[in-house]
XYZ file of C-alpha atoms in Angstrom:
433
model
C -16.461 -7.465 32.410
C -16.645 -10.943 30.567
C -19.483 -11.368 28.314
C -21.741 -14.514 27.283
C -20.834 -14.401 23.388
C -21.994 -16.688 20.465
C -20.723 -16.338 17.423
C -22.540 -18.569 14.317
C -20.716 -19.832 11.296
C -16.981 -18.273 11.877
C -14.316 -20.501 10.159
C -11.543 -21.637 12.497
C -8.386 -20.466 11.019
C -10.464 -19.766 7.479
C -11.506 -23.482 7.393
C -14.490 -25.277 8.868
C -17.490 -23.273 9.922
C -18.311 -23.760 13.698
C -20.178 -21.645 16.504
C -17.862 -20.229 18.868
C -19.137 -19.760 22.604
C -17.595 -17.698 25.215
C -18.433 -17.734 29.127
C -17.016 -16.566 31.667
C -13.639 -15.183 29.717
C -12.934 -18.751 28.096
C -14.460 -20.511 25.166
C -17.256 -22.784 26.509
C -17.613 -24.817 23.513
C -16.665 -25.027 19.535
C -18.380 -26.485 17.207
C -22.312 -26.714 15.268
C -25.786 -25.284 16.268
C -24.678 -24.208 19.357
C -26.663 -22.184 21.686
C -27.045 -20.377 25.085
C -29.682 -19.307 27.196
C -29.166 -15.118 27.913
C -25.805 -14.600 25.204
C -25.264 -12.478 22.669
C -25.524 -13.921 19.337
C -23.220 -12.801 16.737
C -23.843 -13.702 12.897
C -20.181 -14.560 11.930
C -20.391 -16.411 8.789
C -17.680 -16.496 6.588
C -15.410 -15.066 8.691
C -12.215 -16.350 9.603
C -11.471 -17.367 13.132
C -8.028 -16.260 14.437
C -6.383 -16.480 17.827
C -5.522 -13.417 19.317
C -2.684 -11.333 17.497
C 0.562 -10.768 19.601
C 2.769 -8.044 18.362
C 6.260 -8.602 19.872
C 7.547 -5.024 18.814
C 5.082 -2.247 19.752
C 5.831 1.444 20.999
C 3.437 2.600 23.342
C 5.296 5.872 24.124
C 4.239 5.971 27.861
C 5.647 7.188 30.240
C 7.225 10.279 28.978
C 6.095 10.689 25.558
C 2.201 10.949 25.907
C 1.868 13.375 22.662
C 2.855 10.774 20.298
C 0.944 7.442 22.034
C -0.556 6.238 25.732
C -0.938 3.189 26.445
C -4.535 3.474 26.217
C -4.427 5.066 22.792
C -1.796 2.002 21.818
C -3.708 -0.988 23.067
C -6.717 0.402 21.755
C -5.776 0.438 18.182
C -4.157 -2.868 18.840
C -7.620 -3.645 19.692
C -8.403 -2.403 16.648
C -5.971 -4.528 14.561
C -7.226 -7.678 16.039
C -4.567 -8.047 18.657
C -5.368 -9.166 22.341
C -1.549 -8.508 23.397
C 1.364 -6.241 22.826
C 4.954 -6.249 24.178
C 5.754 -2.692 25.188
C 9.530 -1.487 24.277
C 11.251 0.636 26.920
C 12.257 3.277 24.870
C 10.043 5.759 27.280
C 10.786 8.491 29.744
C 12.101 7.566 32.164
C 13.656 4.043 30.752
C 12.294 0.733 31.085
C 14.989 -0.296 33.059
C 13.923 -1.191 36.195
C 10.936 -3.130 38.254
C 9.013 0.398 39.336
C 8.498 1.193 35.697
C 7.834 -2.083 34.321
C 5.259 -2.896 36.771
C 3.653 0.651 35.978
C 3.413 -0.094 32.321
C 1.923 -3.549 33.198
C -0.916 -1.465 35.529
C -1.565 0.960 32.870
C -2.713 -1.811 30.440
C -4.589 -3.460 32.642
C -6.489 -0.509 33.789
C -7.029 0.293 29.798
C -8.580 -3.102 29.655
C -7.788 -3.302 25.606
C -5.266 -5.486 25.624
C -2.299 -7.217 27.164
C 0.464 -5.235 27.863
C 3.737 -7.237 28.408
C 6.445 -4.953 29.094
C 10.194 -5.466 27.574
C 12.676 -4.355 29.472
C 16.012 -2.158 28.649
C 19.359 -4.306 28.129
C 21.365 -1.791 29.704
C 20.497 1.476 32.092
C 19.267 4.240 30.109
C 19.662 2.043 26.817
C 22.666 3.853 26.965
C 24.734 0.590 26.478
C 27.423 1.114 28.684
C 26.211 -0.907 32.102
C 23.193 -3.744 32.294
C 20.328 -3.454 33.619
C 18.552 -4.660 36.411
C 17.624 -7.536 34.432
C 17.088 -10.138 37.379
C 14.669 -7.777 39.219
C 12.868 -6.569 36.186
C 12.332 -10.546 35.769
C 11.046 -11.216 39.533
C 8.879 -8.271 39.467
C 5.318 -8.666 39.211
C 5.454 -7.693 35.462
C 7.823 -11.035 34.859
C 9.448 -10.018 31.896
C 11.481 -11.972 29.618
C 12.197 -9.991 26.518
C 15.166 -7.009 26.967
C 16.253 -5.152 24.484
C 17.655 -1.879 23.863
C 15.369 -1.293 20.428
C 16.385 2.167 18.858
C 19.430 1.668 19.622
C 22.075 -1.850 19.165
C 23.380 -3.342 21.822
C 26.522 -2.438 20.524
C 29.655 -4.063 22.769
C 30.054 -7.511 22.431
C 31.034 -7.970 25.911
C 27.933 -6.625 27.356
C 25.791 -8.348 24.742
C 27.469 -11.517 25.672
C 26.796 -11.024 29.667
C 23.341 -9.908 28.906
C 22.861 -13.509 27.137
C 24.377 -15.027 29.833
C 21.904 -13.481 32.399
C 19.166 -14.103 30.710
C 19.596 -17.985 30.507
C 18.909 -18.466 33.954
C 15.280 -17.446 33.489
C 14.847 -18.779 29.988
C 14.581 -14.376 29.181
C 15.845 -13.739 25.630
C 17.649 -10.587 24.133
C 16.150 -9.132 21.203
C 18.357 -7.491 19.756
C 18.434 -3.906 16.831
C 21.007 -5.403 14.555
C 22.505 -1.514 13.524
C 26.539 -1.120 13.736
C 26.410 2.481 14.988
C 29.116 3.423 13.113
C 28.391 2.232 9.487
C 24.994 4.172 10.113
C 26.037 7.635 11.045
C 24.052 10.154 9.564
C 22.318 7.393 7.512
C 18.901 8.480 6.380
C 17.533 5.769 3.171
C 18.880 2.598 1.930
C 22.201 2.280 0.448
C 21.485 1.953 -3.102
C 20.490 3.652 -6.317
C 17.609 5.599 -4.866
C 19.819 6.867 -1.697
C 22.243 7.757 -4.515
C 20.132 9.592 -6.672
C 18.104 11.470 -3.692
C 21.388 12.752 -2.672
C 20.720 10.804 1.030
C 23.356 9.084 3.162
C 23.467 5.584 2.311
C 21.968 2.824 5.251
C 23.568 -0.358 4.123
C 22.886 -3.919 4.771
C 25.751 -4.764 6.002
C 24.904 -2.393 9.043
C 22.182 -4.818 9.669
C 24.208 -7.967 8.754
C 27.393 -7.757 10.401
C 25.547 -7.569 14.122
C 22.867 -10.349 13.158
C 26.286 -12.186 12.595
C 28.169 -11.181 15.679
C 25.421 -12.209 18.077
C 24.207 -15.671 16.216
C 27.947 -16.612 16.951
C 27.645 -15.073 20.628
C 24.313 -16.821 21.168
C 26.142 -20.016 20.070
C 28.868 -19.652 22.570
C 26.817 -18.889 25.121
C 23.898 -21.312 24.286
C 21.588 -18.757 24.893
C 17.931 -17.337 23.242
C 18.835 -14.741 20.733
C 15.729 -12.673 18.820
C 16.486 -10.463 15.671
C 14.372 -7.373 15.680
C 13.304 -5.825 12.463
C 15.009 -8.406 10.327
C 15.118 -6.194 6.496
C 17.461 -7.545 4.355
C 18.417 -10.959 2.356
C 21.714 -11.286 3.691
C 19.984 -11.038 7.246
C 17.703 -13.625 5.911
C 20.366 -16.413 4.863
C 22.217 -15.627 8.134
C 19.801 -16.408 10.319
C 19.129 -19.727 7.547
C 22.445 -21.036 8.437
C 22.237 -20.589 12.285
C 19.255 -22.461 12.467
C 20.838 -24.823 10.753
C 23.862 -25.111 13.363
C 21.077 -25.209 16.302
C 21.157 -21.672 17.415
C 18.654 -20.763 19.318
C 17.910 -17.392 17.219
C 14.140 -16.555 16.517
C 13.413 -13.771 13.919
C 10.618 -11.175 12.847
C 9.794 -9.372 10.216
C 7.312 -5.934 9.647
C 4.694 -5.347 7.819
C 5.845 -2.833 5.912
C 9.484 -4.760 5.154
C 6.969 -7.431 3.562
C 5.260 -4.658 0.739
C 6.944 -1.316 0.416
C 10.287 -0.178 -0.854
C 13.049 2.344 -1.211
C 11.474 3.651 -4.020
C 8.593 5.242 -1.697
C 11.128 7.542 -0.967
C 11.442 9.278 -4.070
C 8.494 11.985 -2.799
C 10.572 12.599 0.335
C 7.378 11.696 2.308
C 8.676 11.219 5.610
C 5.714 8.424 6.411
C 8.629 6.162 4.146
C 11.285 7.091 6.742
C 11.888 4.236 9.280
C 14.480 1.718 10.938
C 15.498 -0.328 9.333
C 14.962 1.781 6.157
C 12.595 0.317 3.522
C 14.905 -2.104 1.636
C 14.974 -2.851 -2.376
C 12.562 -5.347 -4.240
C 15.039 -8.270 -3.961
C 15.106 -7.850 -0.141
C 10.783 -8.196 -0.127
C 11.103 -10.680 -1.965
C 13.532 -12.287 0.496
C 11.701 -11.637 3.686
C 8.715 -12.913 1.943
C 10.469 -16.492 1.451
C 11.977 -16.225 4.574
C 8.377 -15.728 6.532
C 7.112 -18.451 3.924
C 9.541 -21.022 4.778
C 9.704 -20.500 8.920
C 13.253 -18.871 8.619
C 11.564 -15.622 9.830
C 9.394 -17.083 12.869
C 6.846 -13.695 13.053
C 5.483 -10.818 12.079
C 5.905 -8.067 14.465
C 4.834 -4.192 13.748
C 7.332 -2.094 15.203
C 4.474 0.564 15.693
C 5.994 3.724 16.240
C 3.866 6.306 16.974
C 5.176 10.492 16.508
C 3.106 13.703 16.434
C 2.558 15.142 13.375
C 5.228 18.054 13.445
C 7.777 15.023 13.921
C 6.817 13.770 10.201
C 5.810 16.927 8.318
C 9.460 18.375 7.815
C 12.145 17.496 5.412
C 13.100 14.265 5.186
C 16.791 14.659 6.991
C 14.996 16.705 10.050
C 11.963 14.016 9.952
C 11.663 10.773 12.975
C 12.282 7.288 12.208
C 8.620 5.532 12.282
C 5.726 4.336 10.791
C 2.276 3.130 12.917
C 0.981 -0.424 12.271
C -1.354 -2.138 14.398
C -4.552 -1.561 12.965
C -2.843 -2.201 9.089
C -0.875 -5.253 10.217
C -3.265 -8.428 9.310
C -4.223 -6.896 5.877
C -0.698 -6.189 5.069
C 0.329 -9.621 6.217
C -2.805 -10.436 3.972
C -2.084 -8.780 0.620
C 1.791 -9.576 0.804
C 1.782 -13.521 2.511
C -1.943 -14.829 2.216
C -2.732 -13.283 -1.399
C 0.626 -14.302 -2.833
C 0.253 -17.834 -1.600
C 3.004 -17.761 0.495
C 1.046 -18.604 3.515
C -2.525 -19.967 4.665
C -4.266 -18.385 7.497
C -3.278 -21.198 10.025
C 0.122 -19.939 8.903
C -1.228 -16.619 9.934
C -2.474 -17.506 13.483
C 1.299 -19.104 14.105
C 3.656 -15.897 12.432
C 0.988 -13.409 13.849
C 0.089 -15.175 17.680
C 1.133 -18.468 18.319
C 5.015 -17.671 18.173
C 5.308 -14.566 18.980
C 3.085 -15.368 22.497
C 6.038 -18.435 22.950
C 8.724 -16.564 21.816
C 7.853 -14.134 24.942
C 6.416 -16.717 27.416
C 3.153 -14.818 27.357
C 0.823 -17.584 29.156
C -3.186 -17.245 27.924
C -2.254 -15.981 24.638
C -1.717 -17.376 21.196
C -3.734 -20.816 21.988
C -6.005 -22.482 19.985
C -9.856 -21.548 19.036
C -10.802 -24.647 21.312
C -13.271 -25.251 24.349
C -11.560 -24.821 27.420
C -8.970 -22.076 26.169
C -8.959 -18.799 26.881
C -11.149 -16.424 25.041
C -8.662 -14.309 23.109
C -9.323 -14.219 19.170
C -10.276 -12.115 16.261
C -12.624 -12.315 13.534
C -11.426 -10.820 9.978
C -13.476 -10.290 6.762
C -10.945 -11.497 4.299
C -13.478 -10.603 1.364
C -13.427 -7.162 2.205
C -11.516 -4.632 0.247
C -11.211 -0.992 1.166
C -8.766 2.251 0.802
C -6.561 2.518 4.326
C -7.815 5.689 5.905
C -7.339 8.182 8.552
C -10.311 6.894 9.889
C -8.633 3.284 10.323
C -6.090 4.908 12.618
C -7.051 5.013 16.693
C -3.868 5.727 18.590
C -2.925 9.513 19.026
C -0.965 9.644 15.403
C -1.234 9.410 12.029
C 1.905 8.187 10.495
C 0.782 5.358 8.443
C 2.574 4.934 5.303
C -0.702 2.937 3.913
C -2.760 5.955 3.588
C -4.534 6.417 0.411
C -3.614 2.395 -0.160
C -5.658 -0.127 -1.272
C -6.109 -3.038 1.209
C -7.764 -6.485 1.624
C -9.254 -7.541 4.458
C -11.288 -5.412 8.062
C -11.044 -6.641 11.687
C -14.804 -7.199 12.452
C -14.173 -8.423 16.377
C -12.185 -8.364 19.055
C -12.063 -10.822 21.880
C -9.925 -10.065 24.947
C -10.363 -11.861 28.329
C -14.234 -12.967 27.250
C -15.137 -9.299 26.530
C -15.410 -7.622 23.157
C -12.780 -4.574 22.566
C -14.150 -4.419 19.095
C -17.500 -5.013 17.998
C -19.109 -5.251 14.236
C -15.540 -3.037 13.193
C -16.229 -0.382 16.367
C -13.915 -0.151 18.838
C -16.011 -0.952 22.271
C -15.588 1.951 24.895
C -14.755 0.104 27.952
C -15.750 2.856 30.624
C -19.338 3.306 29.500
C-alpha cells in the first residue's frame, strides 16, 4: 500500500523548508529541489513538518462496546488528528487482560490500516483489582505490550500495585497508573471547589488525585521501577511529580488536552460534554499543568479519548458518562494553549506529542525524526489556519467533544502512516477503495 510521495517546501518541525520524499514506506531523502520520477507531488509550503503523533491514552471501545467506538472508527480519526499510533486501554468487553485479546486488538488495527494500534494491557483480571494479570504472557505475546494499567479505575492496594511494579521490571513494562483514591471520590461528580459548591454537586478533590500520585512515586522508589501518571490534573500532582524527579524516580507524566484549556466553570450549563475524569480542574491548576508541560515536569500530552453514544451524554449531569473525544482536536488544543502562549515551540511539540510518548511505550518505528532513512510516519499541520471545531471535524462513531462551537487554530492537512497517506489535503483517505 506504500506510496511514492513528494512533498515541496514543508518546514521540519516549523523551521527550515525542505522537500520530503517517501519510498517504499520510509523517507528516501530530506532536503531542497528534490524530485522523483512516477511520485506524487504534494505542494506543502508553509506547513509544518511533524513526526507522527502517539497518543498514549486512547479508548477504542472494541471489543464489547462497538456503539460508542471500533477500532476502525478510533484509528481513523486518529488519522485524522495527525496521529500514526495509539495505545489502546483495556477497558473493553471482555478485559484486556490476557494474550487472546491483546493480540486481537493488535489484528484489528492492522487490518484498519489507519494507524498503529499498541494495546495496554489490564493490571489486574477484570480491572477488578483484586488479583494481577497475566502480565508476563500479555508481554511475550505477539502484541508485546509494555504499558498495564487499570485506567477507569486506580490500582487501588498498595500491595498489588507494588507486585505489579515489580513484574514489570523484568521486561522494562511500566504501570500507568489512574491516580483516584476510591473512597475520597464516591459519588463525586465536579471539582471540589466553589463551582461544585454552588451547583449543588459532590465535590472531586485533589487530594483524590494527589495522595495516590504520592503513594506510588514512593512505591516506584522502593521498587526502582517505571511508574507513569495518567491524566495528571492538578498543581499539587504537578509539584509531586517535581520532587520525584528530583530524587531519581523513574515516574513519567501526561497531561490532556482539555486539562491544558478548559475549566470547572464549563460546568455551570450542566453540559455533560464538561463531565470527565479527572474532572476539569480550576484556573490555577491550567495554569499549573501548563508550566509543568512547559518545563518537562509533565513529559506528554496524551488525549484520553473517550468515546460514548449520544444517549450516554444527553441526560442530567449526575446520570451522564465520564468522557470527552480528542484525537482529531488534540494538536490545535496543544496549539492554542502551549504553542500560542509561548510555552512551547513545535520541536517541543513533536517531543510532548510523539517522541516521548513512542519511548515512554517502547513503540519501535514511531516518534523518529523527519530524516532520510526513517520511517515514514509524520503529519503536516496548517498552523495559519483558524476555524470553528465542528461536528464535521469529528470521525469516530461519537460526538462528545467539548470543543464544539470553539474557536481553534490550526487543521491537519496530511497523514503519513507506513509510506501511505491516511489523510490527504484534510480528507481522510478510504483505505479499501
Amino acid at each position: 500500500m506504500t506510496e511514492s510521495l513528494l512533498f515541496r517546501g514543508a518546514k521540519i518541525l516549523g523551521a527550515d523548508s525542505a522537500d520530503i520524499l517517501v519510498q517504499d514506506g520510509r523517507i528516501a531523502e530530506v532536503g531542497a529541489g528534490l524530485s522523483a520520477a512516477g511520485a506524487r507531488v504534494v505542494d506543502a509550503d508553509g506547513l509544518v513538518a511533524l513526526p507522527g503523533l502517539v497518543d498514549l491514552h486512547t479508548h477504542l471501545r472494541e471489543p464489547g462496546f462497538e456503539a460508542s467506538e471500533t477500532v476502525l472508527s478510533g484509528t481513523r480519526a486518529a488519522a485524522a488528528g495527525g496521529f500514526t499510533a495509539v495505545f489502546a486501554m483495556p477497558n473493553t468487553s471482555p478485559v484486556a487482560d490476557s494474550a487472546g485479546v491483546v493480540e486481537q486488538e493488535l489484528a484489528l488495527g492492522e487490518a484498519a490500516g489507519y494507524a498503529t494500534v499498541q494495546p495496554i494491557g489490564a493490571v489486574t483480571v477484570g480491572q477488578k483489582g483484586e488479583r494481577l494479570a497475566e502480565l508476563g504472557a500479555m508481554a511475550s505475546s505477539r502484541a508485546n505490550v509494555r504499558v498495564f494499567s487499570d485506567d477507569g479505575f486506580c490500582v487501588w492496594d498498595p500491595l498489588i500495585m507494588r507486585r505489579a511494579l515489580e513484574y514489570v521490571k523484568a521486561f522494562d513494562g511500566v504501570i500507568a497508573q489512574h491516580a483516584q483514591d476510591p473512597r475520597l471520590t464516591e459519588g463525586a461528580q465536579l471539582n471540589e471547589g466553589a463551582v461544585s459548591a454552588e451547583l449543588g454537586l459532590a465535590g472531586w478533590p485533589a487530594v483524590a488525585e494527589e495522595s495516590i500520585i504520592a503513594r506510588d512515586i514512593l512505591l516506584a522508589e522502593h521498587v526502582g521501577s517505571r511508574l507513569h501518571v495518567c491524566h495528571l490534573s492538578t498543581a499539587g500532582s504537578v509539584e509531586l511529580i517535581r520532587w520525584a524527579k528530583k530524587r531519581g524516580v523513574a515516574v513519567t507524566a501526561e497531561v490532556t488536552p482539555h486539562h491544558l484549556l478548559l475549566t470547572d466553570e464549563l460546568a455551570r450549563g450542566y453540559d455533560a460534554r464538561f463531565k470527565v475524569n479527572p474532572p476539569l480542574r480550576t484556573q490555577e491548576d491550567v495554569l499549573a499543568v501548563r508550566e509543568g508541560l512547559a518545563d518537562g515536569t509533565i513529559d506528554i500530552v496524551a488525549t484520553d479519548h473517550a468515546p460514548h453514544p449520544s444517549e450516554a451524554k444527553a441526560c442530567e449531569w449526575q446520570a451522564a458518562a465520564n468522557g470527552m473525544v480528542g484525537l482529531e482536536s488534540a494538536l490545535r488544543v496543544v496549539h492554542q494553549a502551549m504553542v500560542q502562549a509561548g510555552l512551547l515551540d513545535w520541536t517541543d511539540v513533536a517531543r510532548v506529542m510523539s517522541s516521548a510518548p513512542a519511548r515512554i511505550g517502547s513503540l519501535a518505528g514511531h516518534g523518529t525524526p523527519i530524516a532520510a532513512g526513517q520511517p515514514a510516519e509524520f503529519t503536516l499541520y496548517d498552523a495559519a489556519a483558524q476555524g470553528v471545531f465542528a461536528e464535521a471535524d469529528l470521525h469516530g462513531q461519537s460526538t462528545n467533544s467539548p470543543y464544539l462551537g470553539r474557536d481553534l487554530p490550526g487543521k491537519v492537512l496530511w497523514t503519513v502512516h507506513r509510506g501511505y497517506a491516511t489523510l490527504a489535503d484534510g480528507v481522510l483517505v478510504e483505505l479499501g477503495s
